[in-house]
XYZ file of C-alpha atoms in Angstrom:
669
model
C -54.583 77.239 102.961
C -54.081 73.847 104.477
C -56.905 72.912 106.797
C -54.575 71.047 109.140
C -52.451 74.064 110.078
C -53.172 75.884 113.308
C -51.405 78.365 115.537
C -50.353 75.614 117.937
C -48.280 74.004 115.169
C -45.971 77.001 114.811
C -43.530 76.150 117.605
C -40.893 78.416 116.061
C -43.192 81.433 115.803
C -41.674 84.790 116.785
C -44.242 87.564 116.567
C -46.582 89.083 114.008
C -45.621 92.356 112.441
C -47.714 95.221 113.741
C -47.593 96.775 110.280
C -49.455 93.908 108.604
C -52.500 95.515 107.022
C -53.478 92.855 104.500
C -56.180 91.229 106.684
C -57.823 94.618 107.174
C -57.604 95.521 103.493
C -59.187 92.272 102.357
C -62.167 92.288 104.711
C -65.442 92.672 102.784
C -67.433 95.831 103.333
C -70.210 95.432 105.876
C -73.655 96.448 104.735
C -75.364 98.950 107.038
C -78.223 97.509 108.977
C -81.734 98.613 108.142
C -84.056 100.269 110.590
C -81.249 101.886 112.547
C -81.228 105.471 113.786
C -77.739 106.981 113.479
C -78.569 109.522 116.231
C -79.737 106.932 118.760
C -77.501 106.393 121.798
C -76.984 102.700 122.529
C -75.103 100.885 125.272
C -72.443 98.306 124.386
C -74.475 95.318 125.537
C -77.223 96.219 123.032
C -74.895 96.230 120.000
C -75.407 93.016 118.010
C -72.324 90.874 117.443
C -70.856 91.047 113.954
C -69.417 87.930 112.357
C -66.850 89.163 109.891
C -65.874 86.985 106.993
C -62.347 85.576 107.230
C -59.650 87.552 105.461
C -57.980 85.973 102.454
C -54.187 86.404 102.320
C -52.259 85.139 99.329
C -48.570 84.344 99.008
C -48.109 87.431 96.849
C -49.494 89.560 99.686
C -46.926 88.039 102.019
C -43.947 88.569 99.731
C -45.000 92.097 98.843
C -45.832 93.195 102.391
C -43.055 91.620 104.495
C -44.778 92.969 107.579
C -44.920 89.593 109.336
C -41.852 88.119 110.988
C -42.499 84.440 111.467
C -40.588 81.337 110.529
C -43.748 79.628 109.306
C -45.197 82.073 106.798
C -46.347 79.117 104.730
C -49.622 79.599 106.635
C -50.293 82.250 103.973
C -49.903 79.815 101.096
C -53.315 78.937 99.714
C -52.551 76.890 96.600
C -49.753 74.548 97.636
C -51.787 71.843 99.329
C -52.970 68.288 98.853
C -56.072 69.625 97.077
C -53.903 71.311 94.465
C -52.117 67.994 93.862
C -55.392 66.202 93.190
C -56.732 69.019 91.028
C -53.614 68.958 88.865
C -53.662 65.174 88.502
C -57.345 65.252 87.564
C -56.888 68.084 85.058
C -53.950 66.725 83.082
C -53.189 63.243 81.735
C -49.734 61.783 82.089
C -47.574 61.986 78.984
C -47.165 58.368 77.782
C -43.723 56.960 78.560
C -42.514 53.441 77.909
C -41.077 51.174 80.553
C -38.294 48.649 80.066
C -40.594 46.322 78.169
C -41.673 49.114 75.813
C -45.247 49.174 77.113
C -47.473 51.991 78.335
C -50.179 51.860 80.956
C -53.739 50.893 80.004
C -55.101 54.405 80.562
C -52.273 55.898 78.523
C -53.223 53.558 75.669
C -56.820 54.785 75.882
C -55.663 58.402 75.629
C -53.590 57.700 72.547
C -51.955 60.798 71.129
C -54.378 63.207 72.790
C -51.844 64.493 75.286
C -51.704 68.146 74.292
C -52.523 69.018 77.890
C -50.479 66.177 79.330
C -47.734 66.535 81.913
C -44.866 64.487 83.281
C -45.486 64.049 87.004
C -42.447 63.552 89.231
C -42.083 63.734 93.015
C -39.268 64.031 95.533
C -39.445 62.927 99.181
C -37.209 63.992 102.069
C -35.853 61.453 104.607
C -37.423 63.390 107.503
C -40.882 62.714 106.046
C -40.156 58.994 105.811
C -38.989 59.044 109.437
C -42.234 60.721 110.532
C -44.315 58.141 108.653
C -42.218 55.303 110.087
C -42.717 56.515 113.667
C -46.453 56.967 113.108
C -47.088 53.423 111.907
C -44.310 51.650 113.858
C -42.522 50.464 110.735
C -39.027 50.879 109.388
C -37.942 53.904 107.393
C -37.530 51.669 104.353
C -41.110 50.414 104.532
C -42.332 53.979 105.000
C -40.610 54.862 101.737
C -42.314 51.958 100.006
C -45.713 53.123 101.288
C -45.086 56.572 99.818
C -44.002 55.039 96.502
C -47.151 52.917 96.389
C -49.349 55.963 97.063
C -47.742 58.246 94.491
C -46.925 55.748 91.739
C -48.547 52.395 92.501
C -51.716 50.998 90.902
C -53.504 51.025 94.278
C -52.560 54.630 94.976
C -53.470 57.889 93.264
C -53.623 56.174 89.869
C -56.723 54.254 90.986
C -58.895 57.375 90.795
C -59.280 60.643 88.980
C -60.325 61.531 85.462
C -57.151 60.277 83.786
C -55.683 57.943 86.379
C -52.584 60.107 86.472
C -49.784 59.257 88.878
C -46.150 60.143 89.424
C -43.733 58.532 87.006
C -40.686 58.902 89.255
C -40.362 59.343 93.035
C -36.874 60.605 93.877
C -35.160 60.421 97.249
C -33.760 63.877 98.061
C -30.856 62.145 99.822
C -29.254 61.818 96.388
C -29.041 65.574 95.846
C -28.377 66.124 99.538
C -25.057 64.368 99.005
C -24.335 66.772 96.154
C -25.222 69.709 98.419
C -22.858 68.446 101.115
C -19.941 68.085 98.698
C -20.546 71.503 97.129
C -20.981 73.076 100.552
C -17.636 71.736 101.764
C -15.982 73.036 98.578
C -17.563 76.455 99.142
C -16.143 76.583 102.673
C -12.687 75.604 101.482
C -12.715 78.165 98.675
C -14.033 80.991 100.838
C -11.611 80.399 103.696
C -8.706 80.162 101.253
C -9.767 83.399 99.552
C -10.073 85.146 102.907
C -6.600 84.064 103.920
C -4.945 84.849 100.587
C -6.548 88.202 99.807
C -8.202 91.190 101.363
C -11.955 91.593 101.585
C -11.954 94.113 98.719
C -10.372 91.620 96.318
C -12.547 88.670 97.327
C -14.820 87.581 94.462
C -18.378 88.854 95.046
C -19.811 85.402 94.365
C -18.104 84.011 97.444
C -19.831 84.538 100.805
C -18.024 86.159 103.675
C -16.895 84.216 106.692
C -18.449 83.045 108.858
C -20.522 81.300 106.202
C -24.092 80.614 107.336
C -26.050 77.677 105.945
C -28.950 78.574 103.656
C -30.939 75.329 103.416
C -33.615 76.429 105.925
C -36.215 78.694 104.240
C -37.590 79.963 107.550
C -34.166 81.260 108.504
C -33.658 82.778 105.038
C -37.014 84.580 105.140
C -36.160 85.961 108.577
C -32.713 87.142 107.446
C -33.943 88.791 104.246
C -36.701 90.725 105.994
C -35.159 91.736 109.299
C -31.358 91.368 109.193
C -29.989 92.212 105.729
C -26.507 92.636 107.224
C -26.157 88.835 107.369
C -26.968 88.285 103.682
C -23.306 88.504 102.548
C -22.576 85.613 104.912
C -25.224 83.249 103.499
C -24.088 80.213 101.554
C -24.999 80.562 97.877
C -25.776 76.847 97.598
C -29.288 75.666 96.773
C -31.090 73.338 99.157
C -31.597 69.640 98.276
C -35.228 70.422 97.368
C -34.163 73.144 94.940
C -31.292 71.071 93.521
C -33.643 68.164 92.887
C -36.130 70.444 91.156
C -33.471 71.969 88.922
C -32.107 68.541 88.026
C -35.514 67.145 87.109
C -36.630 70.171 85.079
C -33.362 70.564 83.130
C -32.776 66.896 82.317
C -36.362 65.822 81.626
C -37.179 68.846 79.467
C -34.142 68.138 77.323
C -34.350 64.356 77.188
C -38.128 64.160 76.668
C -38.273 67.217 74.355
C -40.997 68.934 76.354
C -41.265 72.397 77.822
C -40.386 72.738 81.525
C -43.932 73.895 82.272
C -45.186 70.426 81.247
C -43.065 68.801 83.954
C -44.893 68.998 87.280
C -42.689 68.487 90.326
C -44.148 67.739 93.757
C -41.898 67.888 96.837
C -42.894 66.198 100.108
C -41.094 68.046 102.897
C -41.186 68.304 106.712
C -41.568 72.084 106.781
C -44.278 74.538 105.715
C -41.609 77.120 104.890
C -40.500 74.956 101.978
C -43.620 76.218 100.202
C -42.177 79.725 100.346
C -38.819 78.481 99.087
C -40.469 76.870 96.073
C -42.099 80.211 95.236
C -38.867 82.197 95.151
C -38.211 84.113 91.959
C -34.580 82.908 91.960
C -35.630 79.245 91.775
C -37.189 79.288 88.303
C -36.047 78.312 84.841
C -35.165 81.952 84.106
C -31.771 81.352 85.662
C -30.820 78.353 83.531
C -33.014 78.154 80.428
C -30.964 80.739 78.506
C -28.044 78.287 78.608
C -30.130 75.227 77.776
C -29.987 74.368 74.094
C -33.544 74.601 72.727
C -34.830 71.241 71.598
C -38.397 72.152 70.748
C -40.340 75.208 69.578
C -41.889 75.487 73.033
C -38.487 76.010 74.599
C -37.661 78.748 72.121
C -40.454 80.939 73.435
C -38.404 83.156 75.724
C -41.370 85.395 76.443
C -43.331 82.787 78.372
C -43.728 83.211 82.154
C -41.069 81.742 84.454
C -41.503 78.112 85.454
C -40.768 77.112 89.034
C -38.300 74.291 89.638
C -40.674 72.957 92.320
C -44.341 73.357 91.457
C -45.939 72.269 94.732
C -44.821 71.357 98.255
C -46.812 69.335 100.764
C -45.854 68.060 104.199
C -46.023 64.685 105.929
C -49.474 65.334 107.360
C -50.748 66.653 104.035
C -49.469 63.450 102.418
C -51.817 61.443 104.640
C -54.647 63.861 103.840
C -53.877 63.331 100.156
C -54.548 59.611 100.559
C -57.616 60.165 102.728
C -59.189 62.610 100.248
C -58.758 60.053 97.475
C -60.378 57.389 99.665
C -57.171 55.387 100.058
C -56.184 53.687 103.313
C -52.531 54.666 103.507
C -51.347 51.964 105.976
C -53.186 49.294 103.944
C -51.027 49.900 100.864
C -48.461 47.184 100.087
C -45.327 47.588 102.184
C -43.030 46.443 99.411
C -41.293 48.049 96.435
C -43.121 48.559 93.168
C -42.829 45.677 90.706
C -39.991 45.944 88.244
C -42.350 45.692 85.300
C -44.016 48.999 86.206
C -40.804 51.012 86.580
C -39.815 53.454 83.858
C -36.076 54.139 83.668
C -34.894 57.727 83.934
C -34.104 59.065 80.433
C -30.437 59.685 81.316
C -28.817 56.339 82.139
C -25.987 57.871 84.177
C -28.369 59.914 86.318
C -30.684 56.914 86.546
C -27.867 54.973 88.217
C -27.238 57.868 90.599
C -30.847 58.691 91.528
C -32.108 55.110 91.628
C -29.198 52.840 92.676
C -29.776 49.113 92.313
C -28.771 48.501 95.904
C -29.092 50.793 98.889
C -25.585 52.146 99.158
C -26.239 54.442 102.089
C -25.412 53.323 105.574
C -27.037 54.378 108.829
C -27.059 58.094 109.497
C -24.510 59.207 112.062
C -26.348 60.817 115.013
C -23.445 63.262 115.234
C -24.558 64.660 111.867
C -27.859 65.828 113.344
C -31.385 65.507 111.922
C -31.076 68.358 109.392
C -28.997 66.855 106.608
C -25.529 66.877 108.148
C -24.122 70.026 106.513
C -21.851 70.943 109.402
C -20.900 67.319 110.014
C -19.672 66.880 106.439
C -17.741 70.160 106.570
C -15.985 68.969 109.733
C -15.269 65.526 108.285
C -13.830 67.171 105.155
C -11.547 69.395 107.227
C -10.404 66.406 109.289
C -9.587 64.440 106.127
C -7.602 67.368 104.726
C -5.588 67.796 107.918
C -3.918 64.576 109.087
C -3.341 64.131 112.827
C -6.085 66.639 113.593
C -8.857 66.046 116.126
C -12.294 67.444 116.843
C -13.331 69.125 120.095
C -16.990 69.743 120.928
C -18.326 72.368 123.317
C -21.952 72.396 124.411
C -23.791 75.677 124.816
C -26.344 76.665 127.413
C -28.953 74.607 125.565
C -28.571 71.537 123.332
C -29.328 73.555 120.178
C -26.060 75.505 120.420
C -22.848 73.548 119.906
C -19.369 74.752 119.014
C -16.742 72.670 117.222
C -12.993 73.229 116.970
C -10.468 71.217 114.942
C -6.985 71.225 116.431
C -3.669 69.694 115.436
C -0.185 69.465 116.935
C 1.695 72.720 116.663
C 4.444 72.670 114.050
C 7.934 72.801 115.459
C 10.077 75.820 114.803
C 7.316 78.359 115.519
C 8.189 81.180 117.849
C 4.882 80.867 119.645
C 5.796 77.830 121.759
C 4.434 79.056 125.061
C 1.135 77.522 126.098
C -1.693 80.022 125.940
C -3.728 80.768 129.022
C -7.456 81.446 128.915
C -9.415 83.924 130.982
C -9.945 81.369 133.760
C -6.255 80.730 134.192
C -6.371 77.232 132.699
C -3.749 76.252 130.124
C -4.553 74.723 126.767
C -2.982 71.427 125.918
C 0.624 72.316 125.153
C 1.572 72.097 121.471
C -2.013 72.289 120.082
C -3.218 74.889 117.595
C -6.746 75.539 116.335
C -7.129 75.439 112.564
C -10.916 75.484 112.092
C -13.929 76.571 114.123
C -17.627 76.080 113.426
C -20.913 76.038 115.296
C -24.526 74.922 115.185
C -27.460 77.212 116.032
C -30.998 75.756 116.014
C -34.168 77.645 116.953
C -34.962 81.340 116.632
C -34.020 82.182 120.184
C -30.463 81.128 119.434
C -30.558 82.596 115.908
C -31.365 86.021 117.337
C -28.215 85.829 119.448
C -26.224 84.830 116.371
C -27.355 87.699 114.149
C -26.891 90.146 117.007
C -23.226 89.180 117.223
C -22.848 89.570 113.451
C -24.316 93.050 113.419
C -21.624 95.590 112.490
C -20.752 98.122 115.210
C -22.155 101.595 114.961
C -19.629 104.217 113.844
C -18.279 106.428 116.596
C -19.330 110.048 116.328
C -16.468 111.498 118.384
C -13.194 111.797 116.405
C -11.091 110.597 119.349
C -13.208 107.496 119.826
C -13.115 106.708 116.104
C -9.325 107.041 116.053
C -9.002 104.745 119.037
C -11.249 102.150 117.384
C -9.240 102.308 114.168
C -5.989 101.859 116.056
C -7.376 98.890 117.952
C -8.530 97.202 114.754
C -5.233 97.777 112.943
C -3.121 96.592 115.887
C -1.924 93.007 115.248
C -3.215 90.443 117.691
C -0.709 88.425 119.712
C -3.164 85.809 120.896
C -4.721 82.929 119.059
C -8.354 82.027 118.518
C -10.524 82.530 121.631
C -8.960 79.762 123.606
C -11.538 80.021 126.358
C -14.291 78.931 123.959
C -12.475 75.860 122.709
C -12.465 73.895 125.938
C -14.662 70.811 126.005
C -17.420 70.908 128.564
C -16.231 69.319 131.783
C -18.875 67.111 133.413
C -19.903 68.522 136.737
C -18.092 71.826 136.212
C -19.850 74.905 137.529
C -17.854 77.276 135.368
C -19.992 78.308 132.390
C -17.659 80.917 130.885
C -16.199 78.399 128.458
C -19.509 77.503 126.848
C -20.191 78.177 123.193
C -23.141 80.393 124.025
C -20.811 82.905 125.655
C -18.457 83.212 122.700
C -18.852 86.830 121.578
C -16.242 86.709 118.820
C -18.475 85.072 116.237
C -16.168 86.113 113.400
C -13.763 83.332 114.359
C -16.195 80.742 113.027
C -15.641 79.554 109.481
C -19.107 77.978 109.188
C -22.373 77.987 111.160
C -25.247 75.566 110.523
C -28.481 77.482 111.124
C -31.933 75.896 111.318
C -35.158 77.592 112.406
C -36.812 74.646 114.148
C -35.594 73.668 117.631
C -34.268 70.144 117.378
C -33.744 70.358 113.613
C -35.739 69.351 110.554
C -37.307 66.241 112.073
C -39.257 68.688 114.248
C -40.572 70.652 111.266
C -43.987 72.270 111.431
C -45.428 69.883 108.821
C -44.379 66.700 110.592
C -46.877 64.415 112.322
C -47.194 65.396 115.986
C -47.775 63.248 119.032
C -51.258 64.697 119.551
C -52.385 63.644 116.071
C -54.158 60.688 117.641
C -56.356 60.170 114.614
C -53.356 59.059 112.541
C -51.955 55.558 112.500
C -53.510 52.212 113.338
C -54.931 51.312 116.751
C -51.681 49.893 118.088
C -49.731 52.960 117.008
C -52.285 55.305 118.588
C -52.207 53.385 121.855
C -48.424 53.563 121.862
C -48.553 57.363 121.599
C -50.982 57.868 124.479
C -49.276 59.620 127.357
C -46.158 60.324 125.269
C -44.746 63.843 125.367
C -43.704 65.746 122.248
C -40.058 65.403 123.295
C -40.405 61.614 123.542
C -42.194 61.539 120.199
C -39.436 63.567 118.555
C -36.865 61.111 119.938
C -38.790 58.295 118.257
C -38.804 60.166 114.934
C -35.063 60.836 115.285
C -34.481 57.142 115.927
C -36.240 56.281 112.670
C -34.270 58.972 110.838
C -30.885 57.790 112.082
C -31.728 54.150 111.277
C -32.480 54.801 107.611
C -31.031 52.345 105.129
C -30.492 49.858 107.942
C -30.240 46.591 106.051
C -30.474 44.588 109.234
C -33.926 45.780 110.258
C -35.863 44.323 107.337
C -33.913 41.357 106.101
C -36.796 39.861 104.172
C -37.589 43.108 102.385
C -33.961 43.814 101.671
C -33.401 40.358 100.234
C -36.464 40.824 98.049
C -35.096 44.132 96.809
C -31.705 42.567 96.129
C -33.393 39.717 94.246
C -35.281 42.232 92.129
C -32.045 44.098 91.424
C -30.229 40.865 90.543
C -33.065 39.808 88.267
C -32.980 43.166 86.531
C -29.242 42.788 85.961
C -29.629 39.247 84.656
C -32.421 40.201 82.280
C -30.576 43.303 81.125
C -33.663 45.407 81.760
C -31.582 48.160 83.334
C -28.330 47.548 81.496
C -26.818 51.035 81.760
C -23.238 52.183 81.838
C -22.598 52.760 85.534
C -18.830 52.588 85.316
C -17.475 55.601 87.098
C -20.716 55.971 89.029
C -20.948 52.870 91.232
C -17.396 51.683 90.775
C -13.897 53.082 90.762
C -13.556 53.700 94.500
C -13.692 51.203 97.299
C -16.163 51.169 100.152
C -13.842 53.171 102.390
C -11.349 54.698 100.008
C -12.446 58.147 98.871
C -15.373 58.227 101.306
C -15.973 61.231 103.569
C -18.694 60.761 106.136
C -20.125 57.843 104.144
C -20.304 59.884 100.906
C -18.334 59.001 97.789
C -17.130 62.492 96.936
C -15.628 61.618 93.553
C -18.817 59.848 92.528
C -20.800 63.004 93.292
C -18.342 65.152 91.345
C -18.669 62.905 88.290
C -22.441 63.183 88.488
C -22.296 66.981 88.652
C -19.897 67.117 85.717
C -22.124 64.837 83.648
C -25.219 66.889 84.541
C -23.526 70.113 83.454
C -22.100 68.689 80.226
C -25.321 66.941 79.195
C -27.446 70.079 79.643
C -24.865 72.643 78.551
C -25.443 74.675 81.734
C -22.622 75.513 84.124
C -22.534 73.975 87.591
C -22.683 77.451 89.099
C -25.976 78.246 87.351
C -27.425 74.849 88.235
C -26.437 74.607 91.889
C -26.112 78.125 93.297
C -28.558 80.955 93.902
C -28.730 84.470 95.349
C -30.522 86.235 98.204
C -31.921 89.737 98.468
C -33.078 92.213 101.042
C -36.875 92.384 101.193
C -38.143 95.882 101.878
C -41.595 96.465 103.297
C -44.136 98.363 101.219
C -46.369 98.971 104.226
C -46.989 102.641 104.819
C -46.060 103.795 101.333
C -48.526 106.162 99.682
C -48.389 104.519 96.274
C -46.807 101.706 94.373
C -47.858 98.849 96.652
C -50.412 97.429 94.259
C -47.981 97.702 91.329
C -45.407 95.721 93.290
C -47.955 92.991 94.020
C -48.780 92.699 90.330
C -45.092 92.666 89.403
C -44.263 89.896 91.879
C -47.275 87.863 90.812
C -46.137 88.045 87.201
C -42.585 87.048 88.044
C -43.583 83.889 89.884
C -46.035 82.757 87.249
C -49.272 84.363 88.384
C -52.116 82.791 90.286
C -50.708 83.623 93.706
């Protein structure tokens, strides 16, 4: 268990399950005291205080029990921590890999061929973590990324200590696979809405979620849905999160290209949320779901009886990243705030994916604040719908709190339709004449709002009286003569006292095509693992003084500012020019002379771009990934969800289920 986690950190906590019995079961037996008379009557003030040993709860206990209902159950994770990272680095040498010059590191030369226990260490970092680091040390998001690279891969970082001097060979930005998730998510929405319109629910393919489609990138929300509201599971998007996509990409490609077993590739993810630890431990996110399609390239990969290998081996948060440096005796802010030298970089084994994961120049522009701090899933879906429907426009409706927002895309009504009369809403106000709504979506952040969402999605109870059931059936089968809830599509009028048109009061949730759901109020930049304003011990003196007297809301605004300014080439001109010079030198020397045609070229800066993302470029990457590994895109990029039933209260079988789950996820939990 991470030593930095406390109850005050869980700002999205709901309530503990009263059926949780694991702490009681794991308490050690108390030895009876000597020299005590069992028949003696004693008052309460004479009973000595008993200091019970703390209960130990493992992740397997959590998954098997499901008695707790919190969005931050990563408090139960005992192995995924900064200590586990150091223990793994100190227990296994890095498998020797050659850089562009064909040279290995000095410590790898000393090891020679004795790498039977060696591993390939690779890490992925989310943009929210870089934003938290940037706000803590008053630096740009780009420099925060360089600090993380220096810690994980640089000679002054983790490689400076330990038994083998092991470090991470590659540090991947999850923004790369986030773009793939956005493109696939928009395609999933288009396919599902088309299937719903063209066929009945009985003929809809089971692999497609039902509308409204709910985002599935937040593990806290997924854990809550699986344990308490299984009726929403058919609505969940089947798409993997950027963390899971990155893990699958690294394990599939590296195991094939380097001819090593997936269990010798150790993937660390640095995320803003403790719940990401639970996501990494899911049974569905292991090599079991793709290794049967991967062509075996070594005897190790032919051993189908070996335990499943997780796509993400360990997850730590922003604060645990700083503890990782502190435990190693490294001053994190004193590391060089510049990119790693070109001579130390090892190219990714696949040249096409190397160009996609590690572009020579920062191609991403500033994040649009309208996309939100959680990856921009809903924003990209809306931008895709707008691009597919010319002359359409977007209307935004605020809810009762800023974490609930409704969006509607409208377009001019086609001429020749019989419905030419302007609709009137419940308040007697007319919609803009000639407008029709073609797409509706919403955003729900925070568990208070999520509870309202799932309540609206809950199917109605069947009527017991025959007359009432017949009336309900007739009402459902009767064709509707009105269009989509016009009262909920009106933009909020400044100064208006009428609140009936707000998104929070829209009871017909089925009209939404897509809902972006996140557990943390304010989004992922406010994750439980992010650096908080009261962490006064972090940062240099100037940064600490700047945080004094600052509220958590003000601090979160500063983190959001760093997040939305990522890839801002104007903020660090000297650093950017240095990076461009390094890239130009690499091109001139031919050190990274890879075939990037079709990856970085082919479409202009604006042509083919949706929300700043080159959609065709992403599709080519996905096609190459699938063809090079021999695994279908569906197996690589999509997953499933299941209802989690509680074993609490059962007379038998609980222990067997714990053992079964522990075996499925690799043991040791």
